[in-house]
Coordinates of C-alpha atoms (C1' of nucleotides) in Angstrom, one line a residue:
Chain A
M29 CA -18.4 19.3 -13.1
P30 CA -21.8 20.6 -11.3
S31 CA -21.9 19.8 -7.6
S32 CA -25.3 18.3 -8.3
E33 CA -23.7 14.8 -9.1
F34 CA -21.2 15.4 -6.5
H35 CA -23.6 15.2 -3.6
T36 CA -26.2 12.6 -4.6
D37 CA -24.7 9.0 -4.4
P38 CA -23.4 7.9 -1.4
A39 CA -19.1 7.6 -1.1
P40 CA -16.8 9.8 0.3
L41 CA -16.4 13.0 -1.3
Y42 CA -12.9 13.2 -0.7
L43 CA -13.0 9.9 -2.6
K44 CA -15.1 11.3 -5.3
T45 CA -13.0 14.1 -5.9
K46 CA -9.9 12.0 -6.2
Q47 CA -11.6 10.1 -8.8
M48 CA -12.6 12.9 -10.7
I49 CA -8.9 14.1 -10.6
I50 CA -7.7 10.8 -11.4
N51 CA -10.1 10.8 -14.5
K52 CA -8.9 13.7 -15.8
I53 CA -5.5 13.2 -15.7
Q54 CA -5.9 9.5 -17.4
S55 CA -8.4 10.9 -20.1
G56 CA -5.2 13.6 -20.6
E57 CA -7.3 16.4 -20.3
W58 CA -5.1 17.1 -17.4
Y59 CA -1.5 16.1 -18.9
Y60 CA 2.0 16.0 -17.4
N61 CA 3.0 19.3 -15.9
F62 CA -0.5 20.8 -16.2
K63 CA -1.3 23.0 -13.4
I64 CA -4.7 21.7 -11.8
P65 CA -7.1 24.1 -10.4
S66 CA -6.2 25.3 -6.8
E67 CA -7.9 24.2 -3.9
A68 CA -9.9 27.5 -3.5
E69 CA -11.2 26.8 -7.1
L70 CA -12.2 23.3 -6.2
V71 CA -14.0 24.6 -3.2
K72 CA -16.1 26.8 -5.4
H73 CA -16.7 24.4 -8.1
L74 CA -17.6 21.5 -6.4
S75 CA -19.4 23.2 -3.4
I76 CA -17.3 21.2 -0.9
S77 CA -15.0 22.4 2.0
R78 CA -11.4 22.9 1.6
M79 CA -10.3 20.5 4.3
T80 CA -11.8 17.5 2.3
I81 CA -10.4 18.8 -1.1
N82 CA -7.3 19.3 0.7
R83 CA -7.5 15.7 1.5
A84 CA -7.9 14.5 -2.0
M85 CA -5.3 16.3 -3.3
R86 CA -2.9 15.4 -0.2
E87 CA -3.6 11.5 -0.9
L88 CA -3.0 11.8 -4.7
M89 CA 0.3 13.5 -4.0
S90 CA 1.4 10.8 -1.7
E91 CA 0.2 8.4 -4.3
G92 CA 2.4 9.7 -7.2
Y93 CA -0.4 11.5 -9.0
L94 CA 0.2 15.4 -8.3
I95 CA 3.3 17.4 -7.3
R96 CA 2.3 20.2 -4.7
I97 CA 4.1 23.2 -4.3
Q98 CA 3.3 25.7 -1.4
G99 CA 2.7 29.1 -2.9
V100 CA 2.7 27.7 -6.2
G101 CA 0.1 25.4 -7.2
S102 CA -0.4 21.6 -7.8
F103 CA 0.5 19.9 -11.0
V104 CA 0.1 16.7 -12.8
A105 CA 3.2 14.5 -12.0
K106 CA 4.8 12.2 -14.6
Q107 CA 3.0 9.1 -14.7
K108 CA 5.1 5.6 -15.3
G109 CA 4.2 2.3 -14.9
Q110 CA 5.5 0.8 -12.0
S111 CA 6.0 -2.8 -10.8
A112 CA 6.7 -4.2 -7.5
L113 CA 10.4 -5.2 -7.7
F114 CA 10.6 -8.1 -5.3
K115 CA 7.0 -8.8 -4.9
V116 CA 5.9 -11.3 -7.6
E117 CA 3.3 -9.2 -8.9
N118 CA 0.8 -9.9 -11.7
I119 CA 1.1 -7.4 -14.3
A120 CA -2.5 -7.5 -15.3
D121 CA -3.4 -6.5 -11.9
E122 CA -0.8 -3.7 -11.8
I123 CA -2.2 -2.1 -14.8
Q124 CA -5.8 -2.5 -14.1
Q125 CA -4.9 -0.9 -10.5
R126 CA -3.8 2.4 -12.5
G127 CA -7.0 2.3 -14.4
R128 CA -5.8 1.2 -17.3
S129 CA -6.8 -1.9 -19.9
H130 CA -4.4 -5.0 -19.7
S131 CA -4.6 -7.3 -22.6
S132 CA -2.0 -9.5 -24.0
Q133 CA -0.9 -11.5 -27.1
V134 CA 0.4 -15.3 -26.7
I135 CA 3.1 -15.5 -29.7
I136 CA 5.0 -19.1 -28.7
M137 CA 3.3 -21.8 -26.7
E138 CA 5.3 -25.2 -27.2
T139 CA 6.9 -28.2 -25.5
I140 CA 10.8 -28.2 -26.0
D141 CA 13.2 -30.5 -25.1
L142 CA 16.3 -28.8 -24.2
N143 CA 19.7 -30.6 -24.1
D144 CA 22.5 -29.8 -21.8
A145 CA 24.2 -26.9 -23.5
E146 CA 21.1 -25.1 -24.3
S147 CA 20.0 -25.7 -20.7
S148 CA 23.2 -24.1 -19.1
I149 CA 23.4 -21.2 -21.6
K150 CA 19.8 -20.1 -21.1
R151 CA 20.4 -20.9 -17.1
L152 CA 17.8 -23.4 -16.9
D153 CA 18.4 -25.4 -14.0
F154 CA 15.9 -28.0 -14.7
Q155 CA 16.6 -31.5 -14.2
Q156 CA 17.9 -33.4 -17.3
G157 CA 15.1 -34.6 -19.0
T158 CA 12.3 -32.7 -17.5
P159 CA 9.9 -32.0 -19.9
I160 CA 9.5 -28.1 -20.5
Y161 CA 6.9 -25.9 -21.8
H162 CA 8.1 -22.8 -23.2
S163 CA 5.6 -19.6 -23.9
L164 CA 6.2 -16.1 -25.0
I165 CA 3.8 -13.6 -24.5
V166 CA 3.9 -9.8 -24.8
H167 CA 1.6 -7.9 -22.7
Y168 CA 0.0 -4.6 -23.5
E169 CA -1.4 -1.2 -21.3
D170 CA -3.8 0.7 -23.2
K171 CA -2.7 -1.1 -26.6
I172 CA 0.8 -0.1 -25.8
P173 CA 3.2 -3.0 -25.5
V174 CA 4.8 -2.6 -22.0
Q175 CA 6.3 -6.3 -21.3
I176 CA 7.5 -9.4 -23.1
E177 CA 7.3 -12.4 -20.7
E178 CA 9.2 -15.4 -21.7
R179 CA 8.8 -18.2 -19.7
Y180 CA 10.4 -21.8 -19.1
V181 CA 8.1 -23.9 -17.0
N182 CA 8.5 -27.4 -15.4
A183 CA 6.1 -29.6 -17.2
E184 CA 6.3 -32.1 -14.5
I185 CA 5.0 -30.1 -11.7
V186 CA 2.4 -28.2 -14.0
P187 CA 1.5 -30.5 -16.5
E188 CA -1.9 -28.5 -17.7
Y189 CA 0.2 -25.2 -18.4
I190 CA 0.1 -25.7 -22.0
L191 CA -3.6 -25.9 -22.0
Q192 CA -4.1 -22.5 -20.7
D193 CA -5.5 -19.6 -22.7
F194 CA -3.2 -16.8 -21.0
T195 CA -5.0 -14.1 -23.0
K196 CA -7.5 -14.7 -20.1
Q197 CA -5.3 -15.1 -17.2
T198 CA -1.7 -14.6 -17.0
P199 CA 0.7 -17.0 -16.5
N200 CA 2.0 -15.7 -13.2
K201 CA -1.7 -15.9 -11.8
Y202 CA -2.1 -19.2 -13.0
L203 CA 1.2 -20.4 -11.5
N204 CA 0.3 -18.7 -8.2
H205 CA -3.0 -20.6 -8.2
V206 CA -1.5 -24.3 -9.1
A207 CA 1.9 -24.1 -7.5
P208 CA 2.9 -20.8 -5.3
A209 CA 6.4 -20.2 -5.4
T210 CA 7.9 -20.4 -2.0
E211 CA 11.6 -19.2 -3.0
G212 CA 12.8 -16.9 -5.9
E213 CA 15.4 -15.1 -7.4
H214 CA 16.1 -11.9 -9.7
I215 CA 18.5 -10.7 -11.6
V216 CA 18.0 -7.0 -13.2
E217 CA 20.0 -5.8 -15.8
A218 CA 19.8 -2.8 -18.2
V219 CA 20.1 -3.8 -21.9
L220 CA 19.4 -3.1 -25.2
A221 CA 16.8 -5.2 -26.7
D222 CA 17.2 -7.4 -30.0
K223 CA 15.8 -7.0 -33.0
Q224 CA 12.5 -9.3 -32.5
E225 CA 12.1 -7.6 -29.1
C226 CA 12.2 -4.3 -30.3
S227 CA 9.8 -5.3 -33.0
L228 CA 7.3 -6.8 -30.5
L229 CA 7.6 -3.7 -28.2
N230 CA 7.6 -1.4 -30.9
I231 CA 10.7 0.5 -29.7
N232 CA 14.0 1.9 -31.2
P233 CA 17.0 -0.3 -31.0
K234 CA 18.4 2.4 -29.1
D235 CA 16.1 2.6 -26.3
P236 CA 17.4 1.2 -23.1
C237 CA 15.3 -1.7 -21.5
L238 CA 15.1 -3.2 -18.1
L239 CA 15.5 -7.0 -18.4
I240 CA 14.7 -9.4 -15.3
Y241 CA 15.7 -13.0 -15.0
R242 CA 13.4 -14.7 -12.4
R243 CA 13.5 -18.1 -11.3
T244 CA 10.9 -19.7 -8.8
W245 CA 10.9 -22.9 -6.4
S246 CA 8.2 -24.3 -4.8
N247 CA 9.7 -26.5 -1.8
A248 CA 13.1 -26.5 -3.7
I249 CA 11.6 -27.7 -7.0
I250 CA 12.2 -25.5 -9.8
I251 CA 9.0 -24.2 -11.2
S252 CA 9.8 -21.6 -13.6
N253 CA 12.4 -19.3 -15.4
T254 CA 11.1 -16.5 -16.9
K255 CA 12.9 -13.4 -18.7
L256 CA 10.9 -10.1 -18.4
I257 CA 11.8 -7.2 -20.8
Y258 CA 10.3 -3.9 -20.1
P259 CA 11.0 -0.6 -22.3
G260 CA 12.8 1.6 -20.0
S261 CA 10.5 4.7 -21.1
R262 CA 7.6 2.7 -20.1
Y263 CA 8.3 1.2 -17.1
Q264 CA 10.0 1.3 -13.4
L265 CA 10.4 -1.2 -10.8
K266 CA 9.4 -0.1 -7.4
G267 CA 10.1 -2.0 -4.0
K268 CA 9.9 -1.0 -0.4
F269 CA 11.4 -2.6 2.7
G270 CA 11.4 -2.5 6.2
L271 CA 9.4 -1.0 9.4
Chain B
M29 CA 3.1 12.6 27.2
P30 CA 2.5 16.1 28.6
S31 CA 0.8 18.5 26.4
S32 CA 3.5 21.0 27.1
E33 CA 6.3 19.9 25.1
F34 CA 4.0 19.1 22.5
H35 CA 3.2 22.7 21.8
T36 CA 6.6 24.2 21.9
D37 CA 9.0 23.7 19.1
P38 CA 7.9 24.1 15.7
A39 CA 6.8 21.3 13.9
P40 CA 3.3 20.1 12.4
L41 CA 1.6 18.5 15.5
Y42 CA 0.2 15.6 13.5
L43 CA 3.9 14.7 12.7
K44 CA 4.8 15.0 16.4
T45 CA 2.2 13.1 17.2
K46 CA 2.8 10.4 14.4
Q47 CA 6.6 10.4 15.9
M48 CA 5.3 9.9 19.3
I49 CA 3.1 6.9 18.5
I50 CA 6.2 5.4 16.5
N51 CA 8.4 5.7 19.4
K52 CA 5.8 3.8 21.7
I53 CA 6.0 1.2 18.9
Q54 CA 9.7 1.0 18.7
S55 CA 10.3 1.1 22.2
G56 CA 7.9 -1.9 22.5
E57 CA 5.8 -0.2 24.9
W58 CA 2.8 -0.5 22.6
Y59 CA 3.4 -4.1 21.3
Y60 CA 1.9 -6.0 18.5
N61 CA -1.9 -6.2 18.7
F62 CA -1.6 -3.7 21.5
K63 CA -4.9 -1.6 21.4
I64 CA -3.6 2.1 21.6
P65 CA -5.6 5.0 22.9
S66 CA -8.5 6.1 20.9
E67 CA -9.0 8.9 19.0
A68 CA -11.1 10.8 22.0
E69 CA -8.7 10.0 24.7
L70 CA -5.5 11.3 22.7
V71 CA -7.6 14.4 22.1
K72 CA -7.8 15.0 25.6
H73 CA -4.4 13.7 26.5
L74 CA -2.7 15.9 24.2
S75 CA -4.7 18.8 24.0
I76 CA -5.0 18.7 20.2
S77 CA -8.1 18.6 18.0
R78 CA -9.6 15.5 16.7
M79 CA -8.8 15.8 13.0
T80 CA -5.1 16.4 13.8
I81 CA -5.0 13.2 15.4
N82 CA -7.2 11.4 13.1
R83 CA -4.5 12.6 10.1
A84 CA -1.6 11.2 12.2
M85 CA -3.4 7.9 12.6
R86 CA -4.8 7.7 9.4
E87 CA -1.3 8.2 7.7
L88 CA 0.0 5.3 10.2
M89 CA -2.3 3.2 9.1
S90 CA -1.7 3.7 5.3
E91 CA 2.1 3.3 6.2
G92 CA 1.4 -0.3 7.7
Y93 CA 2.2 1.1 11.5
L94 CA -1.6 0.8 12.6
I95 CA -4.6 -1.2 12.1
R96 CA -7.9 0.8 12.6
I97 CA -11.3 -1.0 12.9
Q98 CA -14.6 1.3 13.1
G99 CA -16.5 0.6 16.0
V100 CA -13.6 -1.3 17.4
G101 CA -10.5 0.7 17.9
S102 CA -6.6 1.1 16.9
F103 CA -4.1 -1.5 17.4
V104 CA -0.2 -2.0 16.4
A105 CA 0.3 -3.8 13.2
K106 CA 2.5 -6.6 12.5
Q107 CA 5.9 -5.9 12.0
K108 CA 6.9 -6.5 8.2
G109 CA 9.5 -9.2 7.5
Q110 CA 12.8 -7.8 6.9
S111 CA 13.5 -8.6 3.1
A112 CA 17.1 -9.8 2.9
L113 CA 16.3 -8.8 -0.6
F114 CA 16.6 -5.0 -0.2
K115 CA 19.6 -5.6 1.7
V116 CA 21.4 -2.2 1.0
E117 CA 25.0 -3.6 0.3
N118 CA 28.1 -1.6 0.2
I119 CA 29.5 -1.4 -3.1
A120 CA 33.0 -1.5 -1.6
D121 CA 32.0 -4.9 0.0
E122 CA 30.4 -6.2 -3.0
I123 CA 33.8 -5.6 -4.8
Q124 CA 36.0 -6.5 -2.3
Q125 CA 34.1 -9.9 -1.9
R126 CA 34.7 -10.6 -5.7
G127 CA 38.2 -10.4 -4.8
R128 CA 38.5 -6.9 -6.7
S129 CA 39.9 -3.8 -5.6
H130 CA 37.6 -0.6 -4.7
S131 CA 38.4 2.9 -4.9
S132 CA 36.5 6.1 -5.2
Q133 CA 36.7 9.7 -6.0
V134 CA 34.7 12.5 -4.5
I135 CA 33.4 14.9 -7.2
I136 CA 31.1 16.9 -5.1
M137 CA 30.5 17.5 -1.5
E138 CA 28.7 20.4 -0.5
T139 CA 25.9 22.0 1.5
I140 CA 22.9 23.4 -0.5
D141 CA 19.4 25.1 0.1
L142 CA 16.8 23.6 -2.1
N143 CA 13.7 25.6 -2.5
D144 CA 10.2 23.9 -2.3
A145 CA 9.8 23.7 -6.1
E146 CA 13.3 21.9 -6.6
S147 CA 12.4 19.7 -3.6
S148 CA 9.6 18.6 -4.9
I149 CA 10.6 18.0 -8.4
K150 CA 13.5 16.0 -7.0
R151 CA 11.2 14.0 -4.9
L152 CA 13.4 15.3 -2.2
D153 CA 10.7 15.0 0.5
F154 CA 12.6 16.5 3.4
Q155 CA 11.0 18.9 5.3
Q156 CA 10.8 22.4 4.6
G157 CA 14.1 24.6 5.5
T158 CA 15.8 21.4 6.4
P159 CA 19.7 21.9 5.6
I160 CA 20.9 19.4 2.9
Y161 CA 24.2 17.8 2.1
H162 CA 25.0 16.8 -1.5
S163 CA 27.5 14.5 -2.6
L164 CA 28.2 12.7 -6.1
I165 CA 31.2 10.0 -5.8
V166 CA 32.2 7.7 -8.4
H167 CA 33.1 4.2 -7.3
Y168 CA 35.5 2.0 -9.2
E169 CA 36.4 -1.6 -9.4
D170 CA 39.9 -2.4 -10.4
K171 CA 40.2 1.1 -12.1
I172 CA 37.0 0.7 -14.0
P173 CA 34.0 3.2 -13.2
V174 CA 31.0 1.0 -12.1
Q175 CA 28.8 3.4 -10.1
I176 CA 27.8 6.9 -9.9
E177 CA 26.4 7.4 -6.3
E178 CA 24.5 11.1 -6.0
R179 CA 23.2 11.6 -2.5
Y180 CA 21.0 14.2 -0.7
V181 CA 21.4 13.8 3.1
N182 CA 19.4 15.2 6.0
A183 CA 22.0 17.4 7.4
E184 CA 19.9 17.8 10.6
I185 CA 19.9 14.3 11.5
V186 CA 23.4 13.6 10.3
P187 CA 25.5 16.8 10.6
E188 CA 28.8 15.5 10.6
Y189 CA 28.4 13.6 6.9
I190 CA 30.0 16.6 5.3
L191 CA 33.1 16.0 7.3
Q192 CA 34.0 12.5 6.3
D193 CA 36.5 11.3 3.8
F194 CA 34.5 9.2 1.6
T195 CA 37.5 7.7 -0.3
K196 CA 38.1 5.6 2.8
Q197 CA 34.7 4.7 3.9
T198 CA 31.6 4.6 1.6
P199 CA 28.5 7.2 2.4
N200 CA 26.8 3.8 2.6
K201 CA 28.8 2.3 5.5
Y202 CA 29.1 5.6 7.4
L203 CA 25.3 6.1 7.3
N204 CA 24.5 2.7 8.5
H205 CA 26.6 3.1 11.3
V206 CA 25.4 6.8 12.6
A207 CA 21.7 6.5 11.3
P208 CA 20.8 3.1 10.3
A209 CA 17.6 3.0 7.9
T210 CA 14.5 1.6 9.4
E211 CA 12.4 2.0 5.9
G212 CA 13.5 2.5 2.2
E213 CA 12.3 2.5 -1.1
H214 CA 13.8 1.7 -4.5
I215 CA 12.9 2.8 -7.9
V216 CA 14.5 0.9 -10.5
E217 CA 14.6 2.4 -14.2
A218 CA 16.7 1.4 -17.4
V219 CA 18.0 5.0 -19.1
L220 CA 20.6 6.4 -21.0
A221 CA 23.2 8.2 -19.2
D222 CA 23.9 11.9 -19.9
K223 CA 26.8 13.6 -20.8
Q224 CA 28.4 14.2 -17.6
E225 CA 27.7 10.7 -16.3
C226 CA 29.0 8.9 -19.5
S227 CA 32.1 11.1 -19.0
L228 CA 32.3 10.1 -15.3
L229 CA 31.6 6.1 -16.4
N230 CA 33.7 6.1 -19.4
I231 CA 30.8 4.9 -21.6
N232 CA 29.3 5.2 -24.9
P233 CA 26.2 7.3 -24.9
K234 CA 24.4 4.6 -26.2
D235 CA 24.9 2.0 -23.5
P236 CA 22.0 1.3 -21.5
C237 CA 22.4 1.9 -17.6
L238 CA 20.4 0.9 -14.6
L239 CA 19.1 3.9 -12.4
I240 CA 17.9 3.3 -9.0
Y241 CA 16.4 6.1 -6.9
R242 CA 16.7 4.9 -3.1
R243 CA 15.1 6.8 -0.4
T244 CA 15.9 5.9 3.4
W245 CA 13.9 6.6 6.4
S246 CA 14.9 6.1 10.0
N247 CA 11.7 6.1 12.2
A248 CA 9.9 7.9 9.7
I249 CA 12.4 10.7 9.4
I250 CA 13.8 10.9 5.8
I251 CA 17.8 10.3 5.9
S252 CA 18.9 10.1 2.5
N253 CA 17.8 10.2 -1.2
T254 CA 20.2 8.5 -3.8
K255 CA 20.6 8.2 -7.2
L256 CA 22.7 5.4 -8.5
I257 CA 23.6 5.0 -11.8
Y258 CA 25.5 1.7 -13.2
P259 CA 26.4 0.7 -16.6
G260 CA 24.3 -2.2 -17.7
S261 CA 27.4 -3.8 -19.3
R262 CA 29.2 -3.9 -16.1
Y263 CA 26.6 -4.3 -13.5
Q264 CA 23.7 -6.6 -12.3
L265 CA 21.2 -6.3 -9.3
K266 CA 20.6 -9.7 -7.7
G267 CA 18.0 -10.3 -5.3
K268 CA 16.6 -13.2 -3.3
F269 CA 13.5 -13.8 -1.7
G270 CA 11.4 -16.6 0.3
L271 CA 12.4 -19.4 3.0
Chain C
dT23 C1' -26.5 2.0 24.5
dA24 C1' -22.1 3.9 24.9
dG25 C1' -17.6 3.9 22.4
dT26 C1' -14.8 3.5 18.2
dG27 C1' -13.5 5.3 13.8
dG28 C1' -15.2 7.7 8.9
dT29 C1' -16.2 11.9 7.4
dC30 C1' -17.5 16.8 6.6
dT31 C1' -17.9 22.0 7.6
dA32 C1' -16.4 26.9 7.9
dG33 C1' -13.3 29.7 9.7
dA34 C1' -8.7 30.8 10.7
dC35 C1' -3.7 31.7 10.5
dC36 C1' 0.4 30.6 8.7
dA37 C1' 4.7 30.1 5.3
dC38 C1' 5.8 30.3 0.7
dT39 C1' 6.0 32.0 -4.2
dG40 C1' 5.6 35.2 -7.7
dG41 C1' 4.8 39.4 -9.5
Chain D
dC7 C1' 0.7 42.5 -2.8
dA8 C1' -2.5 38.3 -4.0
dG9 C1' -2.5 33.6 -4.8
dT10 C1' -1.3 29.2 -2.8
dG11 C1' -0.9 25.3 -0.2
dG12 C1' 0.2 23.4 5.2
dT13 C1' -1.9 23.1 9.3
dC14 C1' -5.1 23.5 12.9
dT15 C1' -9.9 23.8 15.3
dA16 C1' -14.3 23.0 17.5
dG17 C1' -17.8 20.8 16.5
dA18 C1' -21.0 17.8 14.0
dC19 C1' -23.4 13.7 12.0
dC20 C1' -22.7 9.2 10.6
dA21 C1' -21.8 3.6 10.5
dC22 C1' -20.2 0.2 12.9
dT23 C1' -19.1 -2.9 17.0
dA24 C1' -19.7 -4.5 21.2
dG25 C1' -22.1 -5.2 25.6

DNA sequence: TAGTGGTCTAGACCACTGG
DNA sequence: CAGTGGTCTAGACCACTAG
């Protein structure tokens, strides 16, 4: 890491320093619990003043990348995917914000006609006789499956849902565009995945998973009913409230 | 804001500066969209160097208290809407609302002194040297264990925590009374319980559990850090958002 | 142009950790 | 003790906004 490149192009030094450290972490060169160079060492190697290095590392700590212990050193923190709990985030955006690559595979995309019994059991409170689209998509983060997204969508409100290519744009993003939710409900549970789900997520049947049921309405009309499954070992949900 | 008080007691200047600003905002003296004093003015009035003022204001911006515009000034940001979603429910009330009976058992109640390493690793961002109370309580619904509640509490803010009888009133209720949270953070995961936890919850080691880390602040001072474990088979987390 | 925030520096003192 | 991060300072230059 020669100091030359660091001082040429315009961009705050503390930002370039942060990016450099994030890159090392995401490339795996600086792995979990790795003791990264001290502030003094980075000052020397990068020819940047300590206050600037300090700011970069302090911000990385508050962003969850580093653990810093006075008198000991700075260490790479455990990295887990995180999802905003009650903010309906787009998983593709989340993954990209972490500097990873998102991809997805559409397993099912069909029109269905539920009878009342099925509708009740699956908690689909659509109006009787409403045509419904059913999709099942697996999302990957750097080729590792991190979420199964199974949706039942109100075909009357979003008739073109079934025509979309959801490897290019997530259902979340599409729906937010054509029929943004005004209300929603979440139910979160810890469960074991069934055989098909284990296979899609490439996990062990004993691995605990987060299961989220999410129903959204747009002006009191139900738009979609979603079941999301995350492997517990690869995902966290995070939320903040207040101020 | 005389500079005298600011330089007497020990506490980082940037933190005292942040606190001073938050107080003005919460008292209403500095209301929504109010243009607060510039860095240069605070430097003069507080007799603190600009870098320190800058850090305080920069952090307040990233925490959502301020909006800062280069060349213009710093303004009080809009208060975020309270999300009923994250209404921190009292488990005793929840259980009683279902018509069941709640009881609890206090397993641990002690004062501890964390060193920095432990504190960092456990994400306990208490101020260095802050005395901390540690409690571990099991909650029962009709004699069936449904939650393990492990708390680390700021003993400086809530000195009488350790004197309470938490079989009579939950920590949640007590804390809401003496130091209501103004901000909070949740992290939700699916995990397997460890041996002690399985024993306390009377579950099988293979049963998936919901793990919730919840940290709460009162006016930017951390109040408590809680780890909640629910057996997946006996508990769901529910939330609603929107109009 | 004057005022604002954005960044950077070189050096300083401190508290804490480990050997 | 030496090494580490935590904080603070005084001054500097810059980019941006407004009048």
